Coordinates of C-alpha atoms in Angstrom, one line a residue:
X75 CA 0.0 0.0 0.0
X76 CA 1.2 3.2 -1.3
X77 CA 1.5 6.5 1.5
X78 CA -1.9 8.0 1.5
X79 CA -2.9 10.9 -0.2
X80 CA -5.2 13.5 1.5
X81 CA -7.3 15.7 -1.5
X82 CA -8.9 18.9 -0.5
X83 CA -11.7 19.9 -2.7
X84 CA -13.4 23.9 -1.5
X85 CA -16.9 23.6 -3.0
X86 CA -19.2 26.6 -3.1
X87 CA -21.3 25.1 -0.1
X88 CA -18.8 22.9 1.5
X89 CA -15.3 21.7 2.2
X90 CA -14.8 18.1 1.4
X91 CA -11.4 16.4 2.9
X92 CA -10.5 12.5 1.2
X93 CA -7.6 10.9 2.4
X94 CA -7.2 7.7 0.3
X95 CA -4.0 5.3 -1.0
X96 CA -3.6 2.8 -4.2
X97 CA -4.3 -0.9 -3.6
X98 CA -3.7 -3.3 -6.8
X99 CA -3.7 -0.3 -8.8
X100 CA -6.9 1.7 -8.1
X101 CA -7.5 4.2 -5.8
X102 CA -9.3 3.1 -2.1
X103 CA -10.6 6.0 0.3
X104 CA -9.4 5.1 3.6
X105 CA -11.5 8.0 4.7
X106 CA -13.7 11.1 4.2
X107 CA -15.3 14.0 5.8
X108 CA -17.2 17.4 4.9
X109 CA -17.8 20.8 6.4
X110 CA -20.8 22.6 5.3
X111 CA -19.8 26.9 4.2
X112 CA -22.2 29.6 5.3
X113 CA -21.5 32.1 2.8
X114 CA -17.4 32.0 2.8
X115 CA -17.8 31.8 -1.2
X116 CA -20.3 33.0 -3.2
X117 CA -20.5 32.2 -6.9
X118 CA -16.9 31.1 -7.3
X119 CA -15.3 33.9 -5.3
X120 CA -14.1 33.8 -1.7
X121 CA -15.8 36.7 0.3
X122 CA -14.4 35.4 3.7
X123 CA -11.0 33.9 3.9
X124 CA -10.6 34.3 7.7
X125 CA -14.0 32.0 8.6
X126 CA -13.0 30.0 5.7
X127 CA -9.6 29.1 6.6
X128 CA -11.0 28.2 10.4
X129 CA -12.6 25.6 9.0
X130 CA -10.0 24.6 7.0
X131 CA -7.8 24.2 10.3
X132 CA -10.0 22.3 11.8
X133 CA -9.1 19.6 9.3
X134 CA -5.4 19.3 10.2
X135 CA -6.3 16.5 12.7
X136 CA -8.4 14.3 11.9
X137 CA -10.2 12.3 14.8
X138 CA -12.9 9.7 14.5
X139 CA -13.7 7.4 17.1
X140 CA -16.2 5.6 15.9
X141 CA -13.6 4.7 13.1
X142 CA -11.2 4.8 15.7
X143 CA -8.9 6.6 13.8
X144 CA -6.4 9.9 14.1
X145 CA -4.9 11.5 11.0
X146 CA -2.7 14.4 10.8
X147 CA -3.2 15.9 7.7
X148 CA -0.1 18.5 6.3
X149 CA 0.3 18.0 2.7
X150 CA -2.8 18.0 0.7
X151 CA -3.7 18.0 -3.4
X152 CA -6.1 20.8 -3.9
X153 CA -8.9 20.5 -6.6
X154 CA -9.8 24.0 -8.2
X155 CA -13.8 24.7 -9.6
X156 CA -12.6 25.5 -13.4
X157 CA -14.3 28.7 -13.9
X158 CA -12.6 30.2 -16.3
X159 CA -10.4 27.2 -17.3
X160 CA -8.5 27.0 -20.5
X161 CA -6.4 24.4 -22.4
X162 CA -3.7 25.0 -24.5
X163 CA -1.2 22.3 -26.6
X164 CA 2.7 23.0 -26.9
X165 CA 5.4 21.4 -28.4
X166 CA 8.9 21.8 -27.1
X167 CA 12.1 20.5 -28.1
X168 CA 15.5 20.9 -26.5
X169 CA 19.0 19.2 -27.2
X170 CA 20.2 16.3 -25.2
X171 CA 23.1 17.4 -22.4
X172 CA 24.5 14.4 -22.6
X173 CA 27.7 14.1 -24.9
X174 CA 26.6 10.7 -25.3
X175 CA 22.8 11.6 -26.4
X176 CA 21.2 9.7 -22.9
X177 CA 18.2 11.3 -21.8
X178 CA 18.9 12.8 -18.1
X179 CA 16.7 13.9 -15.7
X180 CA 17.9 17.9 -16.5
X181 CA 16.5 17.1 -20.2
X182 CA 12.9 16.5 -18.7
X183 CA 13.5 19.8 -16.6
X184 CA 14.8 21.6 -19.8
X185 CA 11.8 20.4 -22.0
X186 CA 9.4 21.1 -19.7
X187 CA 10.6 24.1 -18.4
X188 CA 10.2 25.8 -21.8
X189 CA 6.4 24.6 -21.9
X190 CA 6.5 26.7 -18.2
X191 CA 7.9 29.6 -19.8
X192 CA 5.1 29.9 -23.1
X193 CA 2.9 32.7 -22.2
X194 CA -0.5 32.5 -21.4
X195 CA -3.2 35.4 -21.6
X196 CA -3.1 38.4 -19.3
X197 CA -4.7 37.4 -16.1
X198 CA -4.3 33.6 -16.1
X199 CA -1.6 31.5 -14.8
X200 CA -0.5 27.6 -15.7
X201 CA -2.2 25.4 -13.3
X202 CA -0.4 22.6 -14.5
X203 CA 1.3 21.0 -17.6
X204 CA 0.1 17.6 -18.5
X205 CA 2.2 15.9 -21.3
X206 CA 0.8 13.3 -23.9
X207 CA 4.0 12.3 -25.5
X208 CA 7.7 12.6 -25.2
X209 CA 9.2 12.3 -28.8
X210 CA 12.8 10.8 -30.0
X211 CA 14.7 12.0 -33.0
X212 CA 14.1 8.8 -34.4
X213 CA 10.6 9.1 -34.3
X214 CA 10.0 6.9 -30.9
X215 CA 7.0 8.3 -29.0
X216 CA 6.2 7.3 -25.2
X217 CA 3.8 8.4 -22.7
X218 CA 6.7 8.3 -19.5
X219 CA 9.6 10.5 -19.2
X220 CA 12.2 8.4 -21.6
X221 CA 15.3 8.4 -18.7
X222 CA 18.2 6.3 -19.8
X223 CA 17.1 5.8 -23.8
X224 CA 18.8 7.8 -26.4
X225 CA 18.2 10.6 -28.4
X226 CA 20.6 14.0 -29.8
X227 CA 16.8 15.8 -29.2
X228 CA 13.7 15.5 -27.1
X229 CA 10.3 17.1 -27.8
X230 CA 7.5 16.9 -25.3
X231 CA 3.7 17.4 -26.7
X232 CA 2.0 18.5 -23.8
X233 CA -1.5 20.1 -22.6
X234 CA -1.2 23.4 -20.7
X235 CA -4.0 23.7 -18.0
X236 CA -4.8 27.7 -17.1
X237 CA -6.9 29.1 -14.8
X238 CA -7.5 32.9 -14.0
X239 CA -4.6 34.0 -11.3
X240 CA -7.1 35.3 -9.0
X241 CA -8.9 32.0 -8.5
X242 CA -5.6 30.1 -8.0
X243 CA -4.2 32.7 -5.4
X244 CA -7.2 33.0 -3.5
X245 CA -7.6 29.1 -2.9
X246 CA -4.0 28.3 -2.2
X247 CA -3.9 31.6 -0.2
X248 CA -6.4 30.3 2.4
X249 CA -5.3 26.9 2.1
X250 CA -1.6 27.7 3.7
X251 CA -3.3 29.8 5.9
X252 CA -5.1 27.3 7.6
X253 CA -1.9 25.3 8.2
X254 CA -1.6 22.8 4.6
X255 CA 1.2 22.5 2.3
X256 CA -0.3 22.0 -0.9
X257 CA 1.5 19.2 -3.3
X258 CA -0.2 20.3 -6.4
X259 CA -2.8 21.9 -7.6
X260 CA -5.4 20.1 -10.2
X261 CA -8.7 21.3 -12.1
X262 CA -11.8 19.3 -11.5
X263 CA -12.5 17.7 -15.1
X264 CA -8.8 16.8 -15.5
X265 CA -9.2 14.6 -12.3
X266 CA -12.7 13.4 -13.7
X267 CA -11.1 12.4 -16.9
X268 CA -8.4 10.3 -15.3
X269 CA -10.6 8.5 -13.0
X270 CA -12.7 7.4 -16.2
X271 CA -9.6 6.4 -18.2
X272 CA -9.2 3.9 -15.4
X273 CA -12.2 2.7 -14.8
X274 CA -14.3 3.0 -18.3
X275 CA -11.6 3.0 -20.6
X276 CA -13.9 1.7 -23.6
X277 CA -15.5 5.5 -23.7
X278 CA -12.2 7.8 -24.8
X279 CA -14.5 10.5 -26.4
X280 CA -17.6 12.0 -24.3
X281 CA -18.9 15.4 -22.5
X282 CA -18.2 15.2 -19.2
X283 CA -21.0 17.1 -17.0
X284 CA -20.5 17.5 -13.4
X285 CA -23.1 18.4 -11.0
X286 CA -22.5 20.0 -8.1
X287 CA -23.7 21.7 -5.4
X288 CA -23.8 25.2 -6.8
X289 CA -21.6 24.6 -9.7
X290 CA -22.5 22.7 -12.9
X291 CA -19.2 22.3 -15.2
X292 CA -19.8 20.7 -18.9
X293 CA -16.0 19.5 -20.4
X294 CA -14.9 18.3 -23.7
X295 CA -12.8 15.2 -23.0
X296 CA -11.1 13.8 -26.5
X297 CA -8.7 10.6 -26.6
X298 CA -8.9 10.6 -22.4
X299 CA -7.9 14.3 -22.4
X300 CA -9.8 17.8 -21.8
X301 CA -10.1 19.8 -24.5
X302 CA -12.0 22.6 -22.9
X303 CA -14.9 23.3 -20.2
X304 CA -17.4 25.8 -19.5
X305 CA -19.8 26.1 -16.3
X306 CA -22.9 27.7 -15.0
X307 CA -23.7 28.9 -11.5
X308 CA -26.2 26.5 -10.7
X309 CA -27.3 23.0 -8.8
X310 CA -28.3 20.7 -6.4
X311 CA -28.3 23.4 -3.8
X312 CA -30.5 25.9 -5.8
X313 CA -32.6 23.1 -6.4
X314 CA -33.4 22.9 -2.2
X315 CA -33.7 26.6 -2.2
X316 CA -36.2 26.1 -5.3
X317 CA -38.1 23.3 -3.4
X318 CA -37.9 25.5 0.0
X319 CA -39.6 28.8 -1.6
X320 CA -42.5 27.5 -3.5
X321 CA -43.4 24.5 -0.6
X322 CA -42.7 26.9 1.8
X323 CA -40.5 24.2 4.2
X324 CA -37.2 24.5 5.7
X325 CA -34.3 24.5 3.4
X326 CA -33.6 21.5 5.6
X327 CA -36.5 19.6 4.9
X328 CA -36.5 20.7 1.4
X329 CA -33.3 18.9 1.1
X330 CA -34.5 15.8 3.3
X331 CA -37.3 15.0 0.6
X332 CA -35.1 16.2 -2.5
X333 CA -32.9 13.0 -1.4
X334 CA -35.3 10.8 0.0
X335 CA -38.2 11.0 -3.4
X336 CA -36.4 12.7 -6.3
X337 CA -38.8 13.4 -9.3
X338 CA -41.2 11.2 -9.9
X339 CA -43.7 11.9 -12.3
X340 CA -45.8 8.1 -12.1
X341 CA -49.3 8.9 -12.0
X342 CA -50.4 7.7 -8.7
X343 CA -54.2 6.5 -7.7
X344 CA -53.6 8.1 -4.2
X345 CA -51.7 11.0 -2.9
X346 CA -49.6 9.8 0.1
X347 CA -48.8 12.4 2.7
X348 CA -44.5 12.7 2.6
X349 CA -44.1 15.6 4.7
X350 CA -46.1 18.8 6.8
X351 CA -46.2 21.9 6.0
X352 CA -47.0 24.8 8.5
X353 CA -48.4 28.1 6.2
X354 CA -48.0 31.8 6.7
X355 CA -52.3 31.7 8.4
X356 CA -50.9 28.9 11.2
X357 CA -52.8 25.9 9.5
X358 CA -51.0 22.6 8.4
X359 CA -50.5 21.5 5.0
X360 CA -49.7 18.0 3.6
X361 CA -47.2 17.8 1.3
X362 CA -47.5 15.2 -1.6
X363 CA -45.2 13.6 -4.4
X364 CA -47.2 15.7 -6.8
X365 CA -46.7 18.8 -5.0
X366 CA -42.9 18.2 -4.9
X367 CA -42.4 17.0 -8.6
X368 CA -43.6 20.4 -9.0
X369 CA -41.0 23.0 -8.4
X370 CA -38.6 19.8 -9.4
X371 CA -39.8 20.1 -12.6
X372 CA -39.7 23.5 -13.0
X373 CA -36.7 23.9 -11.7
X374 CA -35.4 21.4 -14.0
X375 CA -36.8 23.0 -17.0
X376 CA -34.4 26.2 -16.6
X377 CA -31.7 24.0 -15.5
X378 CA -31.6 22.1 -19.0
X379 CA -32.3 25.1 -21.0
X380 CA -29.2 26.5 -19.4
X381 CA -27.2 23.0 -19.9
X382 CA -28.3 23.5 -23.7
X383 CA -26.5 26.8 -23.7
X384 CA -23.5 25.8 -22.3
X385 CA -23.3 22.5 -24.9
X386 CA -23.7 25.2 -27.5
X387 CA -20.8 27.1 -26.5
X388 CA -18.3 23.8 -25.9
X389 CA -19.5 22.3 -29.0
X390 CA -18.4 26.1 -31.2
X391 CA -16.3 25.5 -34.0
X392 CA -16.5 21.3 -34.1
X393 CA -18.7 19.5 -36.8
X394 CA -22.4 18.5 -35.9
X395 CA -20.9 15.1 -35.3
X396 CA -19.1 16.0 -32.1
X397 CA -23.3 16.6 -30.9
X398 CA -23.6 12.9 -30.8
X399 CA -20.8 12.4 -28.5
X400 CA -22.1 10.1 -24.9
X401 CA -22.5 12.1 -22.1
X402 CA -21.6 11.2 -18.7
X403 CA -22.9 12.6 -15.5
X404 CA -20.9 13.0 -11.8
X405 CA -21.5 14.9 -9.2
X406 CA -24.0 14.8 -6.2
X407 CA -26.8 16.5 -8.6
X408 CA -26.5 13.1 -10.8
X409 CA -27.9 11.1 -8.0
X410 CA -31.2 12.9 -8.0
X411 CA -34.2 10.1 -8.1
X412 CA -36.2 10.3 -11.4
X413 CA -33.0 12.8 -13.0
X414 CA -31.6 10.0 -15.6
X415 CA -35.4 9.2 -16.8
X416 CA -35.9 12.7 -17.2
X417 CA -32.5 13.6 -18.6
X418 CA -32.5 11.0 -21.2
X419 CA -35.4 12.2 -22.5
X420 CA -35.0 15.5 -23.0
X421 CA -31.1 14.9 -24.4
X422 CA -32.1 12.9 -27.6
X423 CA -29.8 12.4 -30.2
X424 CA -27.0 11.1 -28.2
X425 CA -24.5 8.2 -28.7
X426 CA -25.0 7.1 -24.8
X427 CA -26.1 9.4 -21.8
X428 CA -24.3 7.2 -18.1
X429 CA -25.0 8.1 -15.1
X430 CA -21.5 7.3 -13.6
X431 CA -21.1 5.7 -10.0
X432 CA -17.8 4.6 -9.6
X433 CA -17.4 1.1 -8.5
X434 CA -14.7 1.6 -5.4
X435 CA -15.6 0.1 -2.0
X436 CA -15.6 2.9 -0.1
X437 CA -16.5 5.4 -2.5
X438 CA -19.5 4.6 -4.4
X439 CA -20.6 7.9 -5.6
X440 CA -20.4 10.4 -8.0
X441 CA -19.7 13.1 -5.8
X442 CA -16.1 11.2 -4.7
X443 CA -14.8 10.9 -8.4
X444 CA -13.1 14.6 -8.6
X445 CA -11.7 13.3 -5.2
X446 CA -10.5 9.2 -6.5
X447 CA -9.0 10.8 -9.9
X448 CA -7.1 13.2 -8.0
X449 CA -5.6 10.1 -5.5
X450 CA -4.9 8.2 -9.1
X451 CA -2.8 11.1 -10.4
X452 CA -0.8 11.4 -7.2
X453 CA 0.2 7.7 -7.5
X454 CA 0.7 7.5 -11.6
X455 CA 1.8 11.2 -12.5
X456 CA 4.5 12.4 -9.9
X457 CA 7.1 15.2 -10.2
X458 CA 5.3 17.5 -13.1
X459 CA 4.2 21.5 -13.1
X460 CA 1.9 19.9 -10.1
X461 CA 4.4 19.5 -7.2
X462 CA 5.0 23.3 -7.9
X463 CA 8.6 22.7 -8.9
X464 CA 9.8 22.7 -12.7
X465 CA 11.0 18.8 -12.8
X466 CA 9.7 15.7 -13.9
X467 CA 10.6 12.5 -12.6
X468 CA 9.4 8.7 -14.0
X469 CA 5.7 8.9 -14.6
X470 CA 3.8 5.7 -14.7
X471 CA 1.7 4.7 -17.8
X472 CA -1.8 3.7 -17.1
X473 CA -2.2 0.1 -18.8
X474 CA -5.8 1.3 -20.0
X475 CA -4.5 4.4 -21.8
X476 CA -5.1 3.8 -25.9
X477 CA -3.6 5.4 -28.9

């Protein structure tokens, strides 16, 4: 068993902490916890760093007794929300130190150094630089860092992950001042993507939609990599709110029957009683399955014209064909009673629309998969941009990664 990894992942509505390890080659959560925000961010943006990073602290030591455990938690991975993400490609090539033409570990520094140095747009900073293939003079392509083979050149294709320099100071700022050391630094659909190389390998080309708490992200994934990703402001949590305001119930037991029914638009013979309602004049109110399905449904309604928007824009300047592509949905959102039904109806056209669950003891659920990609890319891709330094050491090819 590999030395555990703990991932830090700073939601709009709350902070999730999983510490997890590799085990036969896939990722294993040896344990998880969440803290719920009150208003420290607010659409993407931290408005309170102090109250945030208090919270944060709190998740240094880690002490369960019902899982009689006691972790100290220092060095963390951090996921980023990708508002505002971009991807570039670069090719770089540098000469071979070596007067006898082996390739050194200062020749992976040099090659990826000058990927480092390529400027990105005003405003945005490299979150981290992923390569696809190292390249020989000969020809000779690999996917690892080619130490010890020979070569008077070397040329690394790589993507270049960017997000806007505000976001990534902000996060990291409040992250070391709660107490972590962050190891790297990843964007959510990049971790999404490597998870699903893993574990669904036979799907290399697909829209990846995330749905989150407050955040809904829609990425272009192509040969197991992102392409490009946009987002909208909106999810299971403006859903409660949406249940809440037109039930008039407590966002808490707006959330209680949100989980527990879903959308479920059988027609029923009888209308069962699922919760009480107390109104504005004092007198109690049933609630039924038909009341809720209501504001579920219209809620839903804006929430798809909105996903239909955003597929627009990550589907500008590709072929009609790329409109076909599967879709596959993560992200606490997905696991909405009644959503696939609905989904798959109103997303004709489509290859294949999966509701992804990955199948991890432990970890069976689609919010965790941001979290079990990000534990997979700790064990398999060590030493890049990610560990904050500009070197490169051997990098492990996943056996399910095709051509």
């Amino acid at each position: 068993m590999e030395k555990p990894t703990a991932v830090l992942e700073i939601g709009n509505s709350a902070i999730k902490l999983v510490i997890g390890t590799m085990v036969d080659g896939f990722p294993l959560v040896i344990y998880e916890t969440s803290k719920p925000l009150e208003g420290e961010i607010n659409q993407g943006t931290i408005v309170e760093p102090d109250s945030l990073a208090e919270k944060l602290h709190s998740l240094l030591v880690i002490q369960d007794s019902n899982a009689k455990i006691k972790i100290n938690v220092s060095e963390v991975t951090m996921i980023l929300p990708p508002m505002g993400f971009e991807v570039y490609s670069n090719v770089k090539t540098t000469n071979v130190v070596s007067p006898t033409s082996i390739i050194d570990q200062i020749d992976i520094n040099n090659v990826v150094s000058l990927v480092k140095k390529e400027p990105v747009p005003s405003g945005s900073t490299i979150v981290d630089i992923i390569p696809d293939d190292f390249v020989l003079d000969n020809g000779t392509r690999v996917f690892e860092p080619p130490l010890g083979m020979k070569s008077n050149s070397l040329t690394i294709e790589a993507k270049v992950h960017v997000l806007p320099k505000t976001l990534i100071e902000q996060f990291r700022a409040v992250a070391l001042k709660a107490g972590f050391r962050i190891r790297r630094t990843l964007v959510a659909p990049y971790s999404a993507a490597i998870l699903l190389r893993k574990l669904m390998p036979e799907i290399k080309n697909y829209v990846l939609i995330d749905m989150g708490s407050e955040l809904t992200t829609f990425s272009l994934v192509g040969n197991y990599s992102v392409y490009g990703s946009t987002y909208i402001l909106k999810g299971a949590y403006d859903l409660t709110k949406h249940i809440s305001s037109k039930l008039e119930i407590s966002p808490e037991e707006a959330f209680r029957l949100q989980k527990l029914y879903g959308y479920d638009n059988r027609k029923l013979s009888f209308a069962p009683t699922i919760s009480t309602r107390y109104l504005d004049s004092g007198k109690e109110s049933d609630v039924t399955p038909t009341m809720l399905n209501a504001p579920i449904a219209e809620f839903l309604q804006t929430y798809v014209n909105d996903m239909y928007k955003s597929l627009e824009i990550l589907f500008k300047g590709y072929d009609d064909r790329i409109k076909r592509l599967p879709i596959v949905f993560v992200g606490g959102l997905s696991r909405l009673q009644g959503l696939e039904a609905y989904l798959k109806e109103m997303l004709p056209g489509h290859d294949d629309i999966i509701f992804y669950t990955p199948k991890i003891i432990g970890a069976r659920s689609p919010s965790l998969v941001n979290s079990l990609g990000a534990i997979l890319i700790a064990s398999s891709f060590k030493g890049t941009l990610g560990d904050q330094e500009a070197r490169v050491s051997k990098v492990e090819r996943d056996e399910t990664r095709r051509r």
